[in-house]
Amino acid sequence: MDDDRAQVLDRLRRAGQGRHALLVGAAIGTGMAARAAARGGADFLLALAAGRYRSMGTSSIATMLALDDANALVARFAGSEIVGAVDVPVFFGATAWGLPDGEMEPFMAELRDAGFAGVANFPTAAHVDGRMGDALERTGLGFAREVRMLAAARAAGLATIGYFRRKPEALALAGVPVDVYCFNVGWNAGGAVGVPSLESVLQAGNRARALVKAIRTVHPGALCVMEGGPITTPQDMHDACREARADGYIGGSTIDRLPSESSIEEMTAAFKLVSTLQQRIDRLERGVDRDGHRLGLLGRTEEMVEARRRLVRFAAGTGPVRIAGPAGTGRSLAAGLLHARGPCRDRPPVVVDARRLDGTWLFGAEPGDGTARRRIGWIEAASGTTLVLDHADGLDPDLQADLATYLETGGFRRRGGRETLRSTAAIVVIETGDGLVPDLASRIGRRTVRLPALRERLDDIPLLVEHFARALRPAGGPVRLSPAALRRLVAHDWPGNLHELRSVIEQALAQSGEVIEAAALPELDGAPAGKAPEEGERDWILDGLRRHRFRRSETARFLGISRKTLYNKMRYYGLSE
C-alpha cells in the first residue's frame, strides 16, 4: 500500500484510541498468515525472517544465526506474498548486520518504492548481551548500527518500529526518534519449540512499565508496545499491557506458530479418531471460565454469571457501585474484586463499617464542631483509592443524602467548615437489598451488583463444595458429594449462605475421604440424613425430576434411590413429563 509515514502514524494512533483499545501487530512470515491476521483485525504487519523460520518448523531464535541473507529472504517472500495482498501497513523486518552505512539510504528507497510502509530492526543485536554484545558494538555491528538504519528509514519517509530490551537501547531509539517503541520481553514461551520464560506476565509488564515511562519522559505520548516472553494468550496481552501502560502488542509466535501447532495437531487427531476430537473439545470447554474460578466469584447460575459480568464492567469505570445481597453471599469479596480490577488498584482500599459513622467521621470536621481539632473524614482520606462502605443501609438517612450530593457534585464540606473540598474516592456501598434512601439509590442508578442468597442458587452447591474442600484441604484430592448428601444440602434453607456452607463442609471433611456422605454432615435444622424434605415424598420426587428435566437416571442418582424405585413411585404418584 502507498501510505506515507504521516498517514501510517495517523492510522495507528486512531486504531489505538478509545478507553480500552490496544494496537495489535502481527509479525509473520507467510502470505497466508498475513491475510488471516489482516482479516482478524491486525492494525499492522511485520514481515520478519523469524516468521519465515517459524513457518519452516523452527524457533524464532534461528533468525540470530547466519542461515541466510535475512534482508534478501524477507524481500523475497514479503514482496511476492504480502505487500499488495493486504490493506494494512506492512513493515519490513531489516537486519543492519549485512547493511553497510553507505547502502542504507538506497536500500530504504527500494523498500519505499516496493510498497513497504515502514521498517523494524529485527533481528536485533539487543538479543546479544555480555561480552559478545560488547564485541559487536566495538566492531560496529551492534545496536548503534540499527539506530542509524532506523534513522535512514525515517529520512526516506518510512515509519519505524524500534525493538529494544534495555533502557540504554530505548533511549538511543528515542534519539532518532522512532515512531513505535517495542519492548521485546524475550523469545516467546509455549508450544513445541518455545523458549521457557523465567518471569510471569505481570513481572514482564512491571519491567516494561519503567521503560515505557523513561521513553515518554523524553517523548510524551510516544506509542509503546510489547512482544514475546511469557505472553502467550490474549488475556496475557491484556494483563501485561495494562500493567505496563503500553499502547499495544506485537504477536509473532502467538499469532502464527502457537495457533498453527495446536490447530493442525488437533485437526489431524480429529480425523484420526473422532472420539479424540470430542475429548479435546470437552477439555477446551472446561477451560472456559464459566464457573467464575478466574475471577474468584463462583457460580454457574444465571444470577451469578450476570453478577460477574456487571462486576467486570463496572470495575473499568470510576462511578459509584452498589453491591446488594444478604450477609454471607460474598459481598466483601465482590467489593475487593471491584477495587483490584479498577483504576485505583495501585493503592489499598479503605473499608469502613458505615453503621458506626456519623457526619464527622464520613466528611470530617473543623475544630469546634464536636472535635478539639480538625478531623479528616473517610471521604477525604480515601481520595485516589476505593472507599468501601459496608452496611451502607445502616448509615443515617441524612448522611446518605449528603453522600448522594457528594456523588453528584464531587464536592463536600467538613462539618463546621465553609470551604468546598473535592475527593476522587471511588465509592462502593454494600447493603442487604433496598435499604438506601431514594436520593442515594437514584444517584448510583443501575450500577448495582446483586448477589443472590444461596437458597436461590442451589444448583451451585456441588461447585462450591469442591471449592471449599480444595481450600480447606489443599493437600487432598478432589472431593464430591454423594447423592444423599447433596439431597440434604439442597433441602436446607441456608440462612447463613456461603459462610454457613463452608462451616458445614469443614465439619464434614473431618469424617470424609474423596466422597462426603450424608452421615458425615452435621445436623441442618434438625433434618436427619437420608430423609425426604418436609413437603412430602411426591413433591420431593417431582422437585428432583424437574431439576434434571425428567431424566430418570440422573434424578435417581440425585435422590439416592434406584431407577426402578423411581419409576414405580412415578407411576404411583401419577408423575410424567
XYZ file of C-alpha atoms in Angstrom:
577
model
C 0.000 0.000 0.000
C 1.083 3.605 -0.560
C 0.605 5.100 2.888
C 3.290 7.629 3.604
C 4.721 7.924 7.093
C 2.259 10.565 8.313
C -0.728 8.534 7.118
C 0.610 5.367 8.721
C 1.128 7.053 12.097
C -2.292 8.682 11.961
C -3.834 5.305 11.193
C -2.059 3.628 14.107
C -2.955 6.357 16.579
C -6.605 6.246 15.554
C -6.606 2.455 15.923
C -5.282 2.791 19.479
C -7.799 5.439 20.526
C -10.562 4.601 22.924
C -10.503 3.760 26.564
C -9.801 0.070 26.156
C -8.364 -0.100 22.621
C -4.972 -1.721 22.112
C -2.852 -1.741 18.974
C -2.203 -5.257 17.698
C 0.566 -6.010 15.226
C 1.243 -9.410 13.652
C 4.846 -10.464 12.992
C 4.518 -13.140 10.318
C 6.408 -14.966 7.577
C 3.872 -16.158 5.010
C 1.158 -14.638 2.867
C -1.440 -16.974 4.365
C -0.642 -15.798 7.903
C -0.610 -12.161 6.737
C -4.057 -12.363 5.154
C -5.507 -14.231 8.127
C -4.099 -11.685 10.585
C -5.455 -8.795 8.499
C -8.908 -10.414 8.410
C -8.698 -10.851 12.167
C -8.218 -7.125 12.667
C -4.421 -6.665 12.935
C -3.585 -2.954 12.789
C -0.237 -3.556 11.049
C 2.019 -6.399 9.902
C 5.729 -7.059 10.265
C 7.369 -9.283 7.657
C 10.215 -10.977 9.554
C 12.813 -13.598 8.768
C 11.913 -15.061 12.168
C 8.351 -15.544 10.896
C 9.630 -17.413 7.842
C 11.760 -19.676 10.014
C 8.753 -20.408 12.240
C 6.783 -21.489 9.173
C 9.635 -23.930 8.453
C 9.110 -25.530 11.864
C 11.920 -23.988 13.877
C 12.030 -21.350 16.605
C 12.258 -17.587 16.058
C 15.704 -17.688 17.628
C 17.046 -19.214 14.388
C 16.959 -15.708 12.934
C 20.075 -14.910 15.021
C 22.126 -17.468 13.059
C 23.834 -16.949 9.698
C 21.449 -19.272 7.853
C 20.565 -16.874 5.041
C 20.757 -13.258 3.922
C 17.911 -12.116 6.177
C 17.122 -8.951 4.197
C 17.038 -10.855 0.907
C 14.868 -13.570 2.485
C 12.298 -11.054 3.729
C 12.320 -9.165 0.435
C 11.544 -12.403 -1.478
C 8.568 -13.639 0.483
C 7.127 -10.286 1.598
C 7.326 -8.758 -1.862
C 5.626 -11.706 -3.537
C 3.155 -12.830 -0.844
C 2.242 -9.902 1.426
C 2.717 -6.388 0.041
C -0.296 -5.582 -2.101
C -2.263 -8.563 -0.752
C -3.454 -6.844 2.444
C -4.920 -3.431 3.230
C -2.923 -2.746 6.408
C 0.581 -1.216 6.697
C 3.426 -3.708 6.213
C 6.760 -3.137 7.996
C 9.978 -4.700 6.692
C 11.998 -6.574 9.338
C 15.529 -5.471 8.440
C 18.870 -6.541 9.827
C 21.640 -3.948 9.977
C 24.446 -6.521 10.220
C 24.780 -7.035 6.469
C 23.893 -3.469 5.517
C 26.901 -1.092 5.320
C 26.238 2.557 6.159
C 26.693 3.595 2.537
C 23.948 1.194 1.396
C 21.304 2.138 3.968
C 19.866 5.110 2.092
C 19.379 3.363 -1.297
C 18.064 0.248 0.469
C 15.390 2.287 2.245
C 14.412 3.914 -1.044
C 13.968 0.427 -2.555
C 11.706 -0.629 0.317
C 9.624 2.508 -0.017
C 9.235 2.027 -3.755
C 8.318 -1.648 -3.216
C 5.293 -0.591 -1.150
C 6.501 -1.146 2.410
C 5.059 1.309 4.920
C 7.919 1.112 7.369
C 10.980 -0.659 8.784
C 11.673 -2.518 12.052
C 15.105 -3.511 13.395
C 14.576 -7.266 13.645
C 16.604 -9.428 14.073
C 18.276 -7.168 16.597
C 21.559 -7.037 18.465
C 19.504 -6.288 21.578
C 19.238 -10.064 21.986
C 23.029 -10.346 22.310
C 24.419 -9.270 25.660
C 27.538 -9.778 27.736
C 30.970 -9.990 26.117
C 29.546 -10.881 22.703
C 27.283 -7.816 22.771
C 30.210 -5.581 23.728
C 32.287 -7.076 20.913
C 29.532 -6.352 18.367
C 29.378 -2.710 19.465
C 33.187 -2.292 19.288
C 33.250 -3.696 15.759
C 30.354 -1.519 14.556
C 27.904 -4.410 14.235
C 25.856 -3.710 17.361
C 22.758 -1.780 18.280
C 24.181 1.591 17.269
C 24.172 0.414 13.641
C 20.484 -0.438 13.938
C 19.769 3.050 15.260
C 21.468 4.523 12.186
C 19.455 2.182 9.957
C 16.172 3.339 11.501
C 17.252 6.968 11.124
C 17.856 6.295 7.416
C 14.382 4.728 7.151
C 12.802 7.783 8.757
C 14.734 10.077 6.406
C 13.333 8.079 3.466
C 9.777 8.765 4.625
C 9.191 5.329 6.143
C 7.556 4.723 9.511
C 9.800 2.991 12.052
C 9.402 0.402 14.799
C 12.346 0.187 17.196
C 12.908 -3.067 19.060
C 14.812 -2.868 22.355
C 15.341 -4.839 25.546
C 17.157 -2.427 27.878
C 16.856 1.205 28.893
C 20.022 2.458 27.080
C 18.685 0.954 23.841
C 15.271 2.593 24.386
C 16.902 5.981 24.935
C 19.095 5.509 21.853
C 15.947 4.886 19.795
C 14.379 7.983 21.328
C 17.248 9.967 19.852
C 16.109 9.151 16.283
C 13.200 9.195 17.289
C 11.371 6.097 16.090
C 7.594 6.071 15.694
C 6.743 2.937 17.677
C 8.851 1.562 20.548
C 8.651 -2.211 21.003
C 9.899 -3.712 24.274
C 10.891 -7.270 23.401
C 10.467 -9.252 26.621
C 12.361 -12.222 25.169
C 11.831 -15.195 22.902
C 8.277 -16.485 23.154
C 7.427 -19.293 25.525
C 4.914 -22.027 24.762
C 4.418 -24.610 22.059
C 6.816 -27.241 20.758
C 9.853 -25.018 20.174
C 9.221 -22.084 22.537
C 11.863 -20.756 24.906
C 10.761 -21.031 28.574
C 10.338 -17.674 30.305
C 11.805 -17.009 33.751
C 9.256 -14.344 34.669
C 5.493 -14.074 34.933
C 3.241 -11.932 32.751
C 2.814 -9.320 35.487
C 6.561 -9.253 36.188
C 7.198 -8.611 32.487
C 4.566 -5.871 32.488
C 6.110 -4.270 35.554
C 9.566 -4.301 33.962
C 8.145 -2.772 30.785
C 6.391 -0.066 32.772
C 9.690 1.522 33.859
C 10.977 1.522 30.275
C 7.752 2.994 28.897
C 7.969 5.750 31.500
C 11.579 6.527 30.504
C 10.606 6.815 26.825
C 7.600 9.019 27.495
C 9.719 11.261 29.690
C 11.701 12.069 26.552
C 8.764 11.877 24.098
C 5.385 12.322 25.808
C 2.659 10.386 24.055
C 5.069 8.005 22.314
C 3.485 4.770 21.053
C 4.886 1.879 23.109
C 4.098 -1.808 22.570
C 5.289 -5.170 23.935
C 6.226 -8.536 22.449
C 7.389 -12.001 23.439
C 8.371 -13.686 26.695
C 5.584 -15.240 28.796
C 2.801 -13.500 26.838
C 1.090 -16.371 25.016
C -2.646 -15.626 25.220
C -4.924 -12.613 24.634
C -5.538 -12.404 28.393
C -1.770 -12.357 28.992
C -1.520 -9.487 26.489
C -4.276 -7.535 28.230
C -2.756 -8.048 31.688
C 0.788 -7.177 30.572
C -0.213 -4.045 28.640
C -2.393 -2.836 31.478
C 0.461 -3.301 33.949
C 2.974 -1.608 31.628
C 0.645 1.216 30.496
C 1.556 0.144 26.951
C -0.425 1.025 23.837
C -0.485 -2.464 22.364
C 1.213 -5.695 21.467
C 3.057 -7.347 18.593
C 2.381 -11.060 18.292
C 4.783 -13.344 16.476
C 4.734 -16.946 17.669
C 1.474 -16.265 19.485
C -0.271 -15.381 16.216
C 1.239 -17.875 13.771
C 3.298 -20.681 15.389
C 1.268 -21.453 18.520
C -2.161 -21.424 16.801
C -0.794 -23.440 13.855
C 0.821 -26.044 16.111
C -2.277 -26.570 18.194
C -4.893 -26.395 15.427
C -3.054 -28.692 12.980
C -2.345 -31.210 15.718
C -5.947 -31.177 16.899
C -7.490 -31.395 13.449
C -5.245 -34.303 12.457
C -6.160 -36.108 15.649
C -9.840 -35.406 14.978
C -9.681 -37.017 11.555
C -7.758 -39.921 13.020
C -10.195 -40.539 15.843
C -13.441 -38.613 16.193
C -13.614 -39.540 19.852
C -10.222 -37.915 20.410
C -11.563 -34.685 18.963
C -14.574 -34.820 21.267
C -12.287 -35.270 24.254
C -10.275 -32.225 23.203
C -13.437 -30.164 22.776
C -14.559 -31.200 26.252
C -11.211 -30.109 27.699
C -11.414 -26.760 25.915
C -14.939 -26.187 27.187
C -13.846 -26.948 30.742
C -11.112 -24.376 30.322
C -13.625 -21.575 29.726
C -14.271 -19.634 32.907
C -17.950 -20.481 33.073
C -17.743 -21.184 36.791
C -16.020 -17.954 37.866
C -12.751 -19.542 39.031
C -10.579 -16.903 37.354
C -12.478 -14.025 38.928
C -12.963 -15.799 42.248
C -16.743 -15.341 42.437
C -18.028 -18.880 41.880
C -21.344 -19.914 40.388
C -22.865 -21.312 37.197
C -26.391 -19.993 37.709
C -27.652 -17.118 35.575
C -27.707 -14.783 38.587
C -24.005 -15.340 39.324
C -22.979 -15.113 35.671
C -24.801 -11.778 35.451
C -23.217 -10.583 38.719
C -19.718 -11.349 37.365
C -20.490 -9.649 34.068
C -21.670 -6.484 35.784
C -18.769 -6.508 38.231
C -16.190 -6.644 35.435
C -17.977 -3.897 33.506
C -18.327 -1.559 36.494
C -14.722 -2.118 37.595
C -13.497 -0.481 34.393
C -15.121 2.828 35.345
C -14.892 5.243 38.258
C -18.561 5.691 39.137
C -20.176 4.509 42.383
C -21.208 0.872 42.643
C -23.721 -0.811 44.936
C -23.255 -4.433 45.983
C -26.548 -5.797 47.248
C -27.310 -9.154 48.809
C -27.793 -10.962 52.095
C -24.884 -11.322 54.509
C -22.565 -14.199 53.708
C -23.078 -14.123 49.926
C -19.596 -12.819 49.075
C -20.280 -9.078 49.166
C -16.877 -8.161 50.623
C -15.169 -10.406 48.079
C -17.034 -8.646 45.262
C -16.005 -5.244 46.638
C -12.373 -6.378 46.737
C -12.584 -7.586 43.147
C -14.045 -4.253 42.022
C -11.078 -2.469 43.551
C -8.472 -4.959 42.301
C -9.680 -4.627 38.698
C -10.304 -0.885 38.825
C -8.184 2.207 38.158
C -7.370 2.637 41.893
C -5.824 -0.818 42.323
C -2.309 0.557 42.955
C -3.430 1.745 46.406
C -5.090 -0.376 49.084
C -8.830 0.226 49.532
C -10.336 1.833 52.613
C -13.065 -0.337 54.172
C -15.376 1.201 56.782
C -18.376 -0.143 58.723
C -20.992 2.510 57.898
C -23.151 1.594 60.916
C -20.625 3.303 63.178
C -20.230 6.507 61.182
C -21.519 9.945 61.869
C -21.041 13.046 59.727
C -17.721 13.994 61.306
C -16.180 10.615 60.530
C -17.515 10.417 56.974
C -16.892 14.009 55.844
C -14.527 15.288 58.549
C -14.949 18.222 60.903
C -13.381 21.556 61.702
C -12.340 22.400 65.310
C -15.270 23.321 67.470
C -17.863 21.093 65.794
C -17.727 18.444 68.479
C -13.980 17.958 67.986
C -10.970 19.568 69.627
C -9.036 19.715 66.359
C -9.597 19.239 62.659
C -10.688 15.733 61.696
C -10.065 14.268 58.230
C -13.083 12.219 57.154
C -13.027 8.947 55.272
C -14.163 10.603 52.000
C -11.090 12.827 52.081
C -8.702 10.151 53.352
C -9.706 7.747 50.570
C -9.057 10.200 47.729
C -7.200 8.339 44.998
C -8.428 4.895 46.042
C -11.649 2.976 46.750
C -13.832 3.689 49.791
C -15.951 0.646 50.665
C -18.895 1.488 52.930
C -20.012 -1.821 54.420
C -23.572 -1.995 55.804
C -24.376 1.251 53.997
C -28.093 0.717 54.644
C -27.266 1.285 58.325
C -26.000 4.785 57.586
C -28.128 7.632 58.922
C -30.634 8.737 56.191
C -29.383 12.344 56.343
C -25.806 11.142 55.817
C -26.973 9.012 52.887
C -28.481 12.147 51.334
C -25.198 14.043 51.899
C -23.317 11.150 50.297
C -25.652 11.340 47.280
C -24.833 15.052 46.951
C -21.101 14.276 47.048
C -21.519 11.628 44.331
C -23.366 14.131 42.171
C -21.028 17.120 42.590
C -17.717 15.586 43.655
C -17.531 18.197 46.427
C -18.163 18.146 50.187
C -17.629 20.244 53.301
C -16.226 19.240 56.641
C -18.750 19.627 59.442
C -18.455 23.200 60.670
C -16.465 24.259 57.600
C -17.278 26.610 54.755
C -14.742 25.520 52.143
C -15.901 23.056 49.492
C -13.357 20.260 49.178
C -13.004 17.629 46.477
C -12.089 13.966 46.586
C -11.514 11.327 43.907
C -12.525 8.419 46.147
C -14.326 5.670 44.210
C -17.363 4.732 46.304
C -18.582 1.148 46.746
C -21.570 0.655 49.041
C -22.516 -2.741 50.436
C -26.071 -3.283 51.632
C -28.635 -6.020 52.108
C -31.134 -5.118 49.403
C -33.237 -1.976 49.262
C -32.117 -0.071 52.348
C -30.737 3.078 50.685
C -32.619 6.361 50.695
C -34.085 7.280 47.276
C -31.549 10.062 46.612
C -28.567 7.755 47.080
C -30.172 4.820 45.248
C -31.051 7.134 42.342
C -27.509 8.544 42.169
C -25.981 5.083 41.939
C -28.629 4.148 39.402
C -28.223 0.825 37.654
C -24.617 0.306 38.748
C -25.684 -2.484 41.083
C -24.198 -5.956 41.503
C -26.781 -8.249 43.106
C -25.547 -11.400 44.808
C -28.288 -13.996 45.324
C -28.823 -15.930 48.527
C -27.546 -19.495 48.441
C -31.113 -20.865 48.633
C -31.746 -19.130 45.278
C -28.867 -20.915 43.544
C -28.863 -24.419 44.965
C -27.507 -25.782 41.672
C -24.168 -24.171 42.591
C -23.756 -26.230 45.763
C -21.620 -29.038 44.194
C -19.273 -26.448 42.661
C -18.999 -24.535 45.947
C -18.383 -27.723 47.914
C -15.480 -28.635 45.603
C -14.063 -25.116 46.019
C -14.315 -25.094 49.814
C -12.872 -28.607 50.024
C -9.817 -27.559 47.984
C -9.326 -24.515 50.200
C -9.784 -26.398 53.464
C -7.795 -29.482 52.446
C -5.300 -28.287 49.796
C -3.128 -31.396 50.050
C -6.039 -33.724 49.343
C -7.575 -34.771 46.055
C -10.924 -33.742 44.561
C -13.943 -34.112 46.833
C -17.521 -34.726 45.721
C -20.882 -35.190 47.371
C -22.803 -38.433 47.486
C -26.344 -38.147 46.078
C -27.806 -38.476 49.575
C -25.515 -35.729 50.918
C -26.433 -33.435 48.051
C -30.113 -34.124 48.713
C -29.701 -32.969 52.321
C -27.817 -29.831 51.342
C -30.321 -28.667 48.711
C -33.181 -29.253 51.172
C -31.660 -26.762 53.639
C -32.645 -23.059 53.628
C -29.077 -21.722 54.254
C -29.778 -18.598 56.299
C -26.002 -18.134 56.718
C -25.367 -18.518 52.981
C -21.755 -19.233 51.910
C -20.351 -18.827 55.429
C -22.699 -21.491 56.720
C -21.953 -23.853 53.810
C -18.203 -23.536 54.366
C -18.646 -24.328 58.058
C -20.750 -27.400 57.231
C -18.183 -28.686 54.719
C -15.317 -28.060 57.152
C -17.045 -30.278 59.718
C -17.906 -32.946 57.135
C -14.344 -33.167 55.792
C -13.112 -34.329 59.184
C -15.018 -37.588 58.601
C -14.708 -37.890 54.807
C -12.340 -39.066 52.118
C -12.997 -38.372 48.436
C -16.779 -38.552 48.925
C -18.812 -36.675 51.520
C -21.606 -38.948 52.645
C -24.867 -37.751 54.220
C -23.866 -39.256 57.567
C -20.769 -37.017 57.686
C -22.841 -33.837 57.536
C -23.725 -32.054 60.779
C -27.356 -31.503 61.714
C -29.087 -28.989 59.426
C -32.134 -27.564 61.202
C -32.559 -31.000 62.790
C -33.104 -32.812 59.459
C -31.678 -36.369 59.787
C -29.648 -37.870 56.977
C -31.405 -39.736 54.195
C -34.903 -38.326 54.752
C -37.004 -36.600 52.106
C -37.740 -32.890 52.547
C -40.766 -31.906 54.620
C -43.045 -31.131 51.665
C -43.803 -34.852 51.190
C -42.471 -37.651 49.040
C -44.429 -36.732 45.890
C -43.217 -33.142 45.900
C -39.710 -34.337 46.763
C -39.623 -36.662 43.752
C -41.235 -34.069 41.465
C -38.630 -31.490 42.514
C -35.831 -33.927 41.639
C -37.381 -34.704 38.255
C -37.744 -31.034 37.384
C -34.168 -30.270 38.413
C -32.937 -32.911 35.952
C -35.529 -32.303 33.196
C -37.193 -35.654 33.864
C -34.018 -37.609 33.031
C -34.680 -40.610 35.220
C -31.139 -41.944 35.652
C -29.797 -38.583 36.810
C -32.840 -37.997 39.031
C -32.464 -41.410 40.684
C -28.788 -40.749 41.455
C -29.697 -37.324 42.837
C -32.431 -38.764 45.116
C -30.281 -41.700 46.210
C -32.735 -44.378 45.031
C -32.648 -46.967 42.249
C -34.011 -46.205 38.797
C -36.635 -48.941 39.197
C -37.808 -47.492 42.517
C -38.088 -44.061 40.935
C -40.125 -45.480 38.038
C -42.518 -47.251 40.413
C -43.008 -44.127 42.536
C -43.647 -42.041 39.415
C -46.407 -44.456 38.416
C -47.802 -44.472 41.938
C -47.980 -40.659 42.157
C -49.013 -40.163 38.524
C -45.884 -38.182 37.615
C -44.859 -37.741 33.981
C -43.384 -35.058 31.786
